[in-house]
Amino acid sequence: MNMARRRSSGITSLGFNQDQGCFTCCLTSGLRVYNVDPLVEKAHYSKEELGEVTLCEMVFRSNWLLLVRARRPCSLMLLDDQHRAFRAEVLFKSPIRALRARKDKVAVVLTSSIQVLSLPSLARVALLRTPASARPLCAIATDPNALQLLAAPAHRKGSLQLLDVSRAVKGAASSSPAVVGCHQTDLVCISLSANGAKLATASERGTIIRLWDTSTKHMLHELRRGSDYADVYCINFNWSGSLVCCVSDKGTLHVWLARGSYAHVCAAPAAPPLRALCAFSDEASAVVICEDGTFHKFTFSAEGNCHRSDFEYFLQVGDDDEFLH
């Protein structure tokens, strides 16, 4: 989930790439790209180069960066990081609210629709109508060899629509999305496993995370986050889909086995209500990045132990002259 709340850090949004090995930091003063393990700054753009950047989506570890700038909120720019030059631009009729990319496509979340564009041409290949009142939620399966599934809010409260976006590329007419009733209250966070087989959802209550089988549309498991209502900021699967993590305004990182058993609750990475994103760095550790510019790494064991193994202020991490590849 990308974040758009400004803090004194100057951060406008954060986002992990598809393999969770890198993350972008959009700033009022430009853009930075970081490697997760080890934590190293891989790209740095100043305000003079880009202006204020509000959204940025990597395409795995390629040279392509998809970004939106504050002075042109309806414009999607394709930046070639290798040559530090813009290669394409698409102008929409409404502001861009979120971006989600896979190797060959990007989903652009607008006020009342999601447009799917091919990469790197930025030609439109699919369109999905969404409720204007919904949060800018979107998830896309990122494994290049698996189902090209897109998930987004449906018009019925607490429901989600699933669309196979591969058919439009093959020249077939776009099929109607399948609708899954996930919760009784509005959705606040969604995530797809990389292969598109599993879907995770959270409602505005935030007490449980539900896991779904995208082929049968049946619920697989309910993962208990807590008994108090919470605003779930981020849900993520690891690449294989065997683990699930989430962070919320309660300031805790939860980790579960995707087969439904409870795994770990890690200590608060930051004082709530600080917004944060979570991801897996491997099968035994997860990372949390926060809008105050802090980086937290947690290591957990099969016995249920969990501890914070690393802490950094990533805005203070120096750059590195290696390219992202």
mmCIF file of C-alpha atoms in Angstrom:
data_model
loop_
_atom_site.group_PDB
_atom_site.id
_atom_site.type_symbol
_atom_site.label_atom_id
_atom_site.label_comp_id
_atom_site.label_asym_id
_atom_site.label_seq_id
_atom_site.Cartn_x
_atom_site.Cartn_y
_atom_site.Cartn_z
ATOM 1 C CA MET A 1 0.000 0.000 0.000
ATOM 2 C CA ASN A 2 1.426 3.365 -1.023
ATOM 3 C CA MET A 3 1.133 6.231 1.488
ATOM 4 C CA ALA A 4 0.333 9.869 0.742
ATOM 5 C CA ARG A 5 0.551 11.521 4.152
ATOM 6 C CA ARG A 6 3.325 14.095 4.531
ATOM 7 C CA ARG A 7 5.391 14.193 7.673
ATOM 8 C CA SER A 8 8.266 16.363 8.783
ATOM 9 C CA SER A 9 10.532 13.851 7.055
ATOM 10 C CA GLY A 10 9.297 15.173 3.695
ATOM 11 C CA ILE A 11 8.178 11.675 2.658
ATOM 12 C CA THR A 12 5.050 11.683 0.471
ATOM 13 C CA SER A 13 4.850 7.931 -0.202
ATOM 14 C CA LEU A 14 6.775 4.660 0.164
ATOM 15 C CA GLY A 15 6.562 1.444 -1.831
ATOM 16 C CA PHE A 16 8.316 -1.928 -2.112
ATOM 17 C CA ASN A 17 9.155 -3.378 -5.505
ATOM 18 C CA GLN A 18 7.701 -6.689 -6.699
ATOM 19 C CA ASP A 19 10.356 -8.992 -5.187
ATOM 20 C CA GLN A 20 10.442 -6.898 -1.973
ATOM 21 C CA GLY A 21 14.192 -6.459 -2.347
ATOM 22 C CA CYS A 22 14.031 -2.698 -2.982
ATOM 23 C CA PHE A 23 11.815 0.222 -2.018
ATOM 24 C CA THR A 24 11.143 3.729 -3.273
ATOM 25 C CA CYS A 25 10.872 6.841 -1.137
ATOM 26 C CA CYS A 26 8.988 9.741 -2.734
ATOM 27 C CA LEU A 27 9.819 13.113 -1.235
ATOM 28 C CA THR A 28 8.834 16.754 -1.419
ATOM 29 C CA SER A 29 12.494 17.131 -2.398
ATOM 30 C CA GLY A 30 12.692 14.411 -5.091
ATOM 31 C CA LEU A 31 13.057 10.625 -5.097
ATOM 32 C CA ARG A 32 15.278 7.944 -3.609
ATOM 33 C CA VAL A 33 15.529 4.205 -4.281
ATOM 34 C CA TYR A 34 16.962 1.757 -1.739
ATOM 35 C CA ASN A 35 18.128 -1.836 -1.671
ATOM 36 C CA VAL A 36 16.736 -3.698 1.372
ATOM 37 C CA ASP A 37 19.469 -6.197 2.281
ATOM 38 C CA PRO A 38 21.923 -4.678 2.745
ATOM 39 C CA LEU A 39 20.240 -1.299 3.173
ATOM 40 C CA VAL A 40 21.907 0.860 0.511
ATOM 41 C CA GLU A 41 20.735 3.889 -1.435
ATOM 42 C CA LYS A 42 20.694 2.930 -5.133
ATOM 43 C CA ALA A 43 19.314 6.070 -6.803
ATOM 44 C CA HIS A 44 18.905 9.690 -5.757
ATOM 45 C CA TYR A 45 17.000 12.400 -7.642
ATOM 46 C CA SER A 46 16.886 15.985 -6.412
ATOM 47 C CA LYS A 47 13.981 18.415 -6.415
ATOM 48 C CA GLU A 48 15.696 20.294 -9.239
ATOM 49 C CA GLU A 49 15.579 17.129 -11.385
ATOM 50 C CA LEU A 50 12.066 15.887 -10.628
ATOM 51 C CA GLY A 51 10.302 18.334 -8.364
ATOM 52 C CA GLU A 52 8.064 16.905 -5.643
ATOM 53 C CA VAL A 53 7.305 13.224 -6.332
ATOM 54 C CA THR A 54 4.059 11.810 -4.923
ATOM 55 C CA LEU A 55 4.073 8.216 -6.269
ATOM 56 C CA CYS A 56 6.706 5.874 -7.669
ATOM 57 C CA GLU A 57 6.508 2.222 -8.706
ATOM 58 C CA MET A 58 9.545 0.136 -9.621
ATOM 59 C CA VAL A 59 9.404 -2.643 -12.230
ATOM 60 C CA PHE A 60 11.316 -5.354 -10.347
ATOM 61 C CA ARG A 61 14.985 -4.232 -10.530
ATOM 62 C CA SER A 62 14.896 -2.920 -14.084
ATOM 63 C CA ASN A 63 15.820 0.604 -15.147
ATOM 64 C CA TRP A 64 12.126 1.592 -15.433
ATOM 65 C CA LEU A 65 10.570 3.820 -12.767
ATOM 66 C CA LEU A 66 6.908 4.834 -13.024
ATOM 67 C CA LEU A 67 6.207 8.062 -11.217
ATOM 68 C CA VAL A 68 3.736 10.870 -10.579
ATOM 69 C CA ARG A 69 4.814 14.399 -9.688
ATOM 70 C CA ALA A 70 2.893 16.870 -7.521
ATOM 71 C CA ARG A 71 2.757 19.549 -10.181
ATOM 72 C CA ARG A 72 1.235 17.084 -12.710
ATOM 73 C CA PRO A 73 -1.011 14.767 -10.640
ATOM 74 C CA CYS A 74 -2.869 13.423 -13.706
ATOM 75 C CA SER A 75 0.301 12.485 -15.585
ATOM 76 C CA LEU A 76 2.106 9.137 -15.441
ATOM 77 C CA MET A 77 5.791 9.378 -16.369
ATOM 78 C CA LEU A 78 8.089 6.515 -17.388
ATOM 79 C CA LEU A 79 11.614 7.287 -16.216
ATOM 80 C CA ASP A 80 14.671 5.449 -17.562
ATOM 81 C CA ASP A 81 16.909 5.336 -14.489
ATOM 82 C CA GLN A 82 19.923 4.121 -16.452
ATOM 83 C CA HIS A 83 19.955 7.277 -18.570
ATOM 84 C CA ARG A 84 18.070 9.493 -16.075
ATOM 85 C CA ALA A 85 15.623 10.507 -18.814
ATOM 86 C CA PHE A 86 11.861 10.323 -19.341
ATOM 87 C CA ARG A 87 10.800 7.905 -22.087
ATOM 88 C CA ALA A 88 6.981 8.172 -22.112
ATOM 89 C CA GLU A 89 4.044 10.016 -20.563
ATOM 90 C CA VAL A 90 0.302 9.342 -20.317
ATOM 91 C CA LEU A 91 -2.177 12.029 -19.266
ATOM 92 C CA PHE A 92 -5.417 11.011 -17.511
ATOM 93 C CA LYS A 93 -8.587 12.990 -16.824
ATOM 94 C CA SER A 94 -8.364 12.596 -13.048
ATOM 95 C CA PRO A 95 -5.503 12.473 -10.526
ATOM 96 C CA ILE A 96 -3.558 9.222 -10.187
ATOM 97 C CA ARG A 97 -4.199 7.758 -6.729
ATOM 98 C CA ALA A 98 -2.012 4.622 -6.767
ATOM 99 C CA LEU A 99 0.204 2.472 -9.013
ATOM 100 C CA ARG A 100 0.808 -1.291 -9.103
ATOM 101 C CA ALA A 101 3.130 -2.878 -11.683
ATOM 102 C CA ARG A 102 4.267 -6.266 -12.920
ATOM 103 C CA LYS A 103 6.992 -6.883 -15.504
ATOM 104 C CA ASP A 104 4.804 -6.151 -18.542
ATOM 105 C CA LYS A 105 1.939 -4.008 -17.176
ATOM 106 C CA VAL A 106 1.044 -1.243 -14.761
ATOM 107 C CA ALA A 107 -2.334 -0.694 -13.103
ATOM 108 C CA VAL A 108 -3.151 2.999 -12.675
ATOM 109 C CA VAL A 109 -5.748 3.748 -9.987
ATOM 110 C CA LEU A 110 -7.910 6.775 -10.844
ATOM 111 C CA THR A 111 -10.983 8.309 -9.183
ATOM 112 C CA SER A 112 -13.547 5.806 -10.498
ATOM 113 C CA SER A 113 -11.564 3.322 -12.586
ATOM 114 C CA ILE A 114 -8.332 1.380 -12.919
ATOM 115 C CA GLN A 115 -6.592 1.489 -16.285
ATOM 116 C CA VAL A 116 -4.086 -1.239 -17.105
ATOM 117 C CA LEU A 117 -1.269 -0.187 -19.448
ATOM 118 C CA SER A 118 1.366 -2.303 -21.181
ATOM 119 C CA LEU A 119 5.050 -1.712 -20.472
ATOM 120 C CA PRO A 120 7.048 0.014 -21.733
ATOM 121 C CA SER A 121 4.684 1.398 -24.422
ATOM 122 C CA LEU A 122 2.035 2.597 -21.900
ATOM 123 C CA ALA A 123 -0.743 1.543 -24.299
ATOM 124 C CA ARG A 124 -4.046 0.739 -22.565
ATOM 125 C CA VAL A 125 -4.969 -2.953 -22.501
ATOM 126 C CA ALA A 126 -7.756 -3.146 -19.887
ATOM 127 C CA LEU A 127 -10.210 -0.989 -17.938
ATOM 128 C CA LEU A 128 -11.947 -1.775 -14.651
ATOM 129 C CA ARG A 129 -14.656 0.435 -13.136
ATOM 130 C CA THR A 130 -14.382 1.042 -9.386
ATOM 131 C CA PRO A 131 -16.464 2.993 -6.830
ATOM 132 C CA ALA A 132 -15.303 6.594 -6.445
ATOM 133 C CA SER A 133 -15.834 6.402 -2.675
ATOM 134 C CA ALA A 134 -13.458 3.460 -2.194
ATOM 135 C CA ARG A 135 -9.896 3.723 -0.974
ATOM 136 C CA PRO A 136 -7.348 3.575 -3.828
ATOM 137 C CA LEU A 137 -6.801 -0.163 -3.408
ATOM 138 C CA CYS A 138 -5.299 -2.354 -6.102
ATOM 139 C CA ALA A 139 -3.252 -5.559 -6.244
ATOM 140 C CA ILE A 140 -1.770 -7.357 -9.228
ATOM 141 C CA ALA A 141 -0.095 -10.767 -9.477
ATOM 142 C CA THR A 142 3.572 -10.131 -10.231
ATOM 143 C CA ASP A 143 5.011 -13.566 -11.128
ATOM 144 C CA PRO A 144 5.728 -13.321 -14.900
ATOM 145 C CA ASN A 145 4.947 -17.035 -15.355
ATOM 146 C CA ALA A 146 1.628 -17.112 -13.485
ATOM 147 C CA LEU A 147 -1.925 -15.828 -13.690
ATOM 148 C CA GLN A 148 -2.202 -12.136 -14.607
ATOM 149 C CA LEU A 149 -4.813 -11.327 -11.979
ATOM 150 C CA LEU A 150 -5.926 -7.849 -10.903
ATOM 151 C CA ALA A 151 -7.854 -7.226 -7.673
ATOM 152 C CA ALA A 152 -9.763 -4.043 -6.803
ATOM 153 C CA PRO A 153 -12.798 -2.905 -4.788
ATOM 154 C CA ALA A 154 -16.222 -3.750 -6.222
ATOM 155 C CA HIS A 155 -19.308 -1.543 -5.975
ATOM 156 C CA ARG A 156 -20.885 -3.653 -3.212
ATOM 157 C CA LYS A 157 -19.544 -2.817 0.270
ATOM 158 C CA GLY A 158 -16.825 -5.179 1.448
ATOM 159 C CA SER A 159 -16.585 -6.883 -1.957
ATOM 160 C CA LEU A 160 -13.694 -7.294 -4.340
ATOM 161 C CA GLN A 161 -13.522 -7.807 -8.093
ATOM 162 C CA LEU A 162 -10.954 -10.060 -9.783
ATOM 163 C CA LEU A 163 -10.027 -9.620 -13.440
ATOM 164 C CA ASP A 164 -7.672 -11.633 -15.652
ATOM 165 C CA VAL A 165 -5.841 -8.881 -17.560
ATOM 166 C CA SER A 166 -3.942 -11.274 -19.852
ATOM 167 C CA ARG A 167 -6.876 -11.848 -22.221
ATOM 168 C CA ALA A 168 -6.897 -8.272 -23.520
ATOM 169 C CA VAL A 169 -3.258 -8.610 -24.536
ATOM 170 C CA LYS A 170 -4.081 -11.700 -26.564
ATOM 171 C CA GLY A 171 -6.706 -9.742 -28.466
ATOM 172 C CA ALA A 172 -9.741 -11.323 -26.831
ATOM 173 C CA ALA A 173 -12.547 -9.254 -25.425
ATOM 174 C CA SER A 174 -12.091 -8.380 -21.749
ATOM 175 C CA SER A 175 -14.076 -10.803 -19.604
ATOM 176 C CA SER A 176 -16.336 -9.551 -16.819
ATOM 177 C CA PRO A 177 -14.642 -9.526 -13.426
ATOM 178 C CA ALA A 178 -15.564 -12.072 -10.788
ATOM 179 C CA VAL A 179 -16.938 -10.510 -7.577
ATOM 180 C CA VAL A 180 -16.072 -11.904 -4.140
ATOM 181 C CA GLY A 181 -17.884 -10.816 -0.986
ATOM 182 C CA CYS A 182 -15.025 -10.541 1.502
ATOM 183 C CA HIS A 183 -16.271 -8.484 4.477
ATOM 184 C CA GLN A 184 -19.392 -6.751 5.772
ATOM 185 C CA THR A 185 -17.622 -3.394 6.092
ATOM 186 C CA ASP A 186 -15.481 -1.421 3.647
ATOM 187 C CA LEU A 187 -12.131 -2.822 2.541
ATOM 188 C CA VAL A 188 -9.016 -0.970 3.678
ATOM 189 C CA CYS A 189 -6.190 -3.237 2.491
ATOM 190 C CA ILE A 190 -5.714 -6.046 -0.063
ATOM 191 C CA SER A 191 -2.825 -8.134 -1.351
ATOM 192 C CA LEU A 192 -2.268 -10.899 -3.917
ATOM 193 C CA SER A 193 0.404 -13.574 -3.731
ATOM 194 C CA ALA A 194 2.948 -13.297 -6.539
ATOM 195 C CA ASN A 195 1.369 -16.184 -8.487
ATOM 196 C CA GLY A 196 -2.152 -14.814 -7.982
ATOM 197 C CA ALA A 197 -3.383 -17.978 -6.249
ATOM 198 C CA LYS A 198 -4.043 -16.378 -2.849
ATOM 199 C CA LEU A 199 -5.735 -13.115 -1.895
ATOM 200 C CA ALA A 200 -5.561 -11.376 1.492
ATOM 201 C CA THR A 201 -8.129 -8.793 2.623
ATOM 202 C CA ALA A 202 -8.768 -6.558 5.633
ATOM 203 C CA SER A 203 -11.819 -4.428 6.402
ATOM 204 C CA GLU A 204 -12.125 -1.177 8.314
ATOM 205 C CA ARG A 205 -12.573 -3.177 11.532
ATOM 206 C CA GLY A 206 -9.048 -4.548 11.155
ATOM 207 C CA THR A 207 -9.450 -7.408 13.603
ATOM 208 C CA ILE A 208 -8.904 -10.236 11.093
ATOM 209 C CA ILE A 209 -7.093 -10.841 7.831
ATOM 210 C CA ARG A 210 -8.960 -13.183 5.495
ATOM 211 C CA LEU A 211 -7.180 -15.395 2.974
ATOM 212 C CA TRP A 212 -8.976 -16.462 -0.210
ATOM 213 C CA ASP A 213 -8.427 -18.965 -3.011
ATOM 214 C CA THR A 214 -8.722 -16.888 -6.189
ATOM 215 C CA SER A 215 -9.667 -19.855 -8.375
ATOM 216 C CA THR A 216 -12.561 -21.149 -6.240
ATOM 217 C CA LYS A 217 -13.351 -17.740 -4.627
ATOM 218 C CA HIS A 218 -13.630 -19.574 -1.287
ATOM 219 C CA MET A 219 -12.151 -18.367 1.977
ATOM 220 C CA LEU A 220 -9.140 -20.406 3.083
ATOM 221 C CA HIS A 221 -8.389 -18.983 6.535
ATOM 222 C CA GLU A 222 -9.093 -16.204 9.006
ATOM 223 C CA LEU A 223 -5.966 -14.776 10.622
ATOM 224 C CA ARG A 224 -6.617 -13.008 13.921
ATOM 225 C CA ARG A 225 -4.759 -9.685 14.194
ATOM 226 C CA GLY A 226 -6.343 -8.582 17.472
ATOM 227 C CA SER A 227 -9.628 -7.840 19.234
ATOM 228 C CA ASP A 228 -9.456 -4.032 19.033
ATOM 229 C CA TYR A 229 -10.390 -2.219 15.830
ATOM 230 C CA ALA A 230 -7.344 -1.160 13.813
ATOM 231 C CA ASP A 231 -6.478 0.539 10.546
ATOM 232 C CA VAL A 232 -4.454 -2.043 8.598
ATOM 233 C CA TYR A 233 -1.809 -0.189 6.583
ATOM 234 C CA CYS A 234 -0.205 -3.031 4.662
ATOM 235 C CA ILE A 235 -0.525 -6.766 3.976
ATOM 236 C CA ASN A 236 2.154 -8.684 2.082
ATOM 237 C CA PHE A 237 2.866 -12.269 1.051
ATOM 238 C CA ASN A 238 6.389 -13.573 0.630
ATOM 239 C CA TRP A 239 7.263 -14.566 -2.948
ATOM 240 C CA SER A 240 6.237 -18.214 -2.540
ATOM 241 C CA GLY A 241 2.962 -17.289 -0.822
ATOM 242 C CA SER A 242 3.753 -19.373 2.263
ATOM 243 C CA LEU A 243 3.922 -16.421 4.697
ATOM 244 C CA VAL A 244 1.753 -13.347 5.321
ATOM 245 C CA CYS A 245 2.624 -10.189 7.250
ATOM 246 C CA CYS A 246 0.730 -7.037 8.176
ATOM 247 C CA VAL A 247 1.205 -3.728 10.007
ATOM 248 C CA SER A 248 -1.478 -1.453 11.428
ATOM 249 C CA ASP A 249 -1.973 1.680 13.489
ATOM 250 C CA LYS A 250 -1.469 -0.479 16.587
ATOM 251 C CA GLY A 251 2.260 -0.286 15.858
ATOM 252 C CA THR A 252 2.817 -4.048 15.613
ATOM 253 C CA LEU A 253 4.051 -6.370 12.883
ATOM 254 C CA HIS A 254 2.127 -9.648 12.613
ATOM 255 C CA VAL A 255 3.462 -12.682 10.716
ATOM 256 C CA TRP A 256 1.477 -15.831 9.925
ATOM 257 C CA LEU A 257 1.926 -19.017 7.992
ATOM 258 C CA ALA A 258 -0.410 -18.770 4.989
ATOM 259 C CA ARG A 259 -1.832 -22.195 5.767
ATOM 260 C CA GLY A 260 -3.678 -20.483 8.604
ATOM 261 C CA SER A 261 -1.579 -21.058 11.702
ATOM 262 C CA TYR A 262 -0.455 -18.189 13.866
ATOM 263 C CA ALA A 263 3.230 -17.364 13.863
ATOM 264 C CA HIS A 264 4.549 -14.148 15.416
ATOM 265 C CA VAL A 265 3.764 -10.703 16.809
ATOM 266 C CA CYS A 266 6.826 -8.466 16.716
ATOM 267 C CA ALA A 267 7.402 -5.480 18.958
ATOM 268 C CA ALA A 268 6.116 -2.086 17.869
ATOM 269 C CA PRO A 269 8.361 -0.615 15.153
ATOM 270 C CA ALA A 270 7.080 2.894 15.791
ATOM 271 C CA ALA A 271 4.586 4.763 17.898
ATOM 272 C CA PRO A 272 1.107 4.618 16.382
ATOM 273 C CA PRO A 273 -0.495 6.142 14.342
ATOM 274 C CA LEU A 274 2.703 6.322 12.261
ATOM 275 C CA ARG A 275 2.004 4.749 8.864
ATOM 276 C CA ALA A 276 4.245 1.915 7.712
ATOM 277 C CA LEU A 277 4.733 -0.796 5.087
ATOM 278 C CA CYS A 278 5.928 -4.367 5.634
ATOM 279 C CA ALA A 279 7.627 -6.986 3.464
ATOM 280 C CA PHE A 280 9.699 -10.155 3.716
ATOM 281 C CA SER A 281 13.449 -10.142 3.190
ATOM 282 C CA ASP A 282 13.639 -13.957 3.456
ATOM 283 C CA GLU A 283 11.823 -16.910 5.054
ATOM 284 C CA ALA A 284 12.936 -15.902 8.554
ATOM 285 C CA SER A 285 12.874 -12.107 8.535
ATOM 286 C CA ALA A 286 10.620 -9.190 7.658
ATOM 287 C CA VAL A 287 11.230 -5.464 7.273
ATOM 288 C CA VAL A 288 9.099 -2.448 8.129
ATOM 289 C CA ILE A 289 9.607 1.016 6.633
ATOM 290 C CA CYS A 290 7.887 3.995 8.274
ATOM 291 C CA GLU A 291 6.904 7.464 7.134
ATOM 292 C CA ASP A 292 9.327 9.031 9.618
ATOM 293 C CA GLY A 293 12.218 7.580 7.577
ATOM 294 C CA THR A 294 12.986 4.603 9.839
ATOM 295 C CA PHE A 295 13.853 1.078 8.722
ATOM 296 C CA HIS A 296 13.266 -1.931 10.986
ATOM 297 C CA LYS A 297 14.261 -5.537 10.373
ATOM 298 C CA PHE A 298 12.728 -8.340 12.448
ATOM 299 C CA THR A 299 13.978 -11.915 12.656
ATOM 300 C CA PHE A 300 11.655 -14.721 13.743
ATOM 301 C CA SER A 301 12.136 -18.421 14.468
ATOM 302 C CA ALA A 302 10.002 -21.559 14.193
ATOM 303 C CA GLU A 303 9.811 -21.595 18.009
ATOM 304 C CA GLY A 304 7.896 -18.302 17.962
ATOM 305 C CA ASN A 305 10.726 -15.969 18.998
ATOM 306 C CA CYS A 306 10.884 -12.574 17.324
ATOM 307 C CA HIS A 307 13.346 -9.730 17.764
ATOM 308 C CA ARG A 308 14.411 -6.578 15.969
ATOM 309 C CA SER A 309 17.758 -7.301 14.349
ATOM 310 C CA ASP A 310 18.376 -3.996 12.553
ATOM 311 C CA PHE A 311 17.345 -0.360 12.788
ATOM 312 C CA GLU A 312 18.319 2.539 10.523
ATOM 313 C CA TYR A 313 17.219 6.003 9.449
ATOM 314 C CA PHE A 314 17.179 5.260 5.730
ATOM 315 C CA LEU A 315 17.128 8.942 4.738
ATOM 316 C CA GLN A 316 20.599 9.171 6.294
ATOM 317 C CA VAL A 317 21.994 6.146 4.435
ATOM 318 C CA GLY A 318 24.619 7.111 1.859
ATOM 319 C CA ASP A 319 24.414 6.295 -1.819
ATOM 320 C CA ASP A 320 26.163 3.483 -3.664
ATOM 321 C CA ASP A 321 27.436 3.651 -7.235
ATOM 322 C CA GLU A 322 26.199 0.180 -8.203
ATOM 323 C CA PHE A 323 23.229 0.054 -10.558
ATOM 324 C CA LEU A 324 20.027 -1.758 -9.561
ATOM 325 C CA HIS A 325 20.744 -4.847 -11.708
#
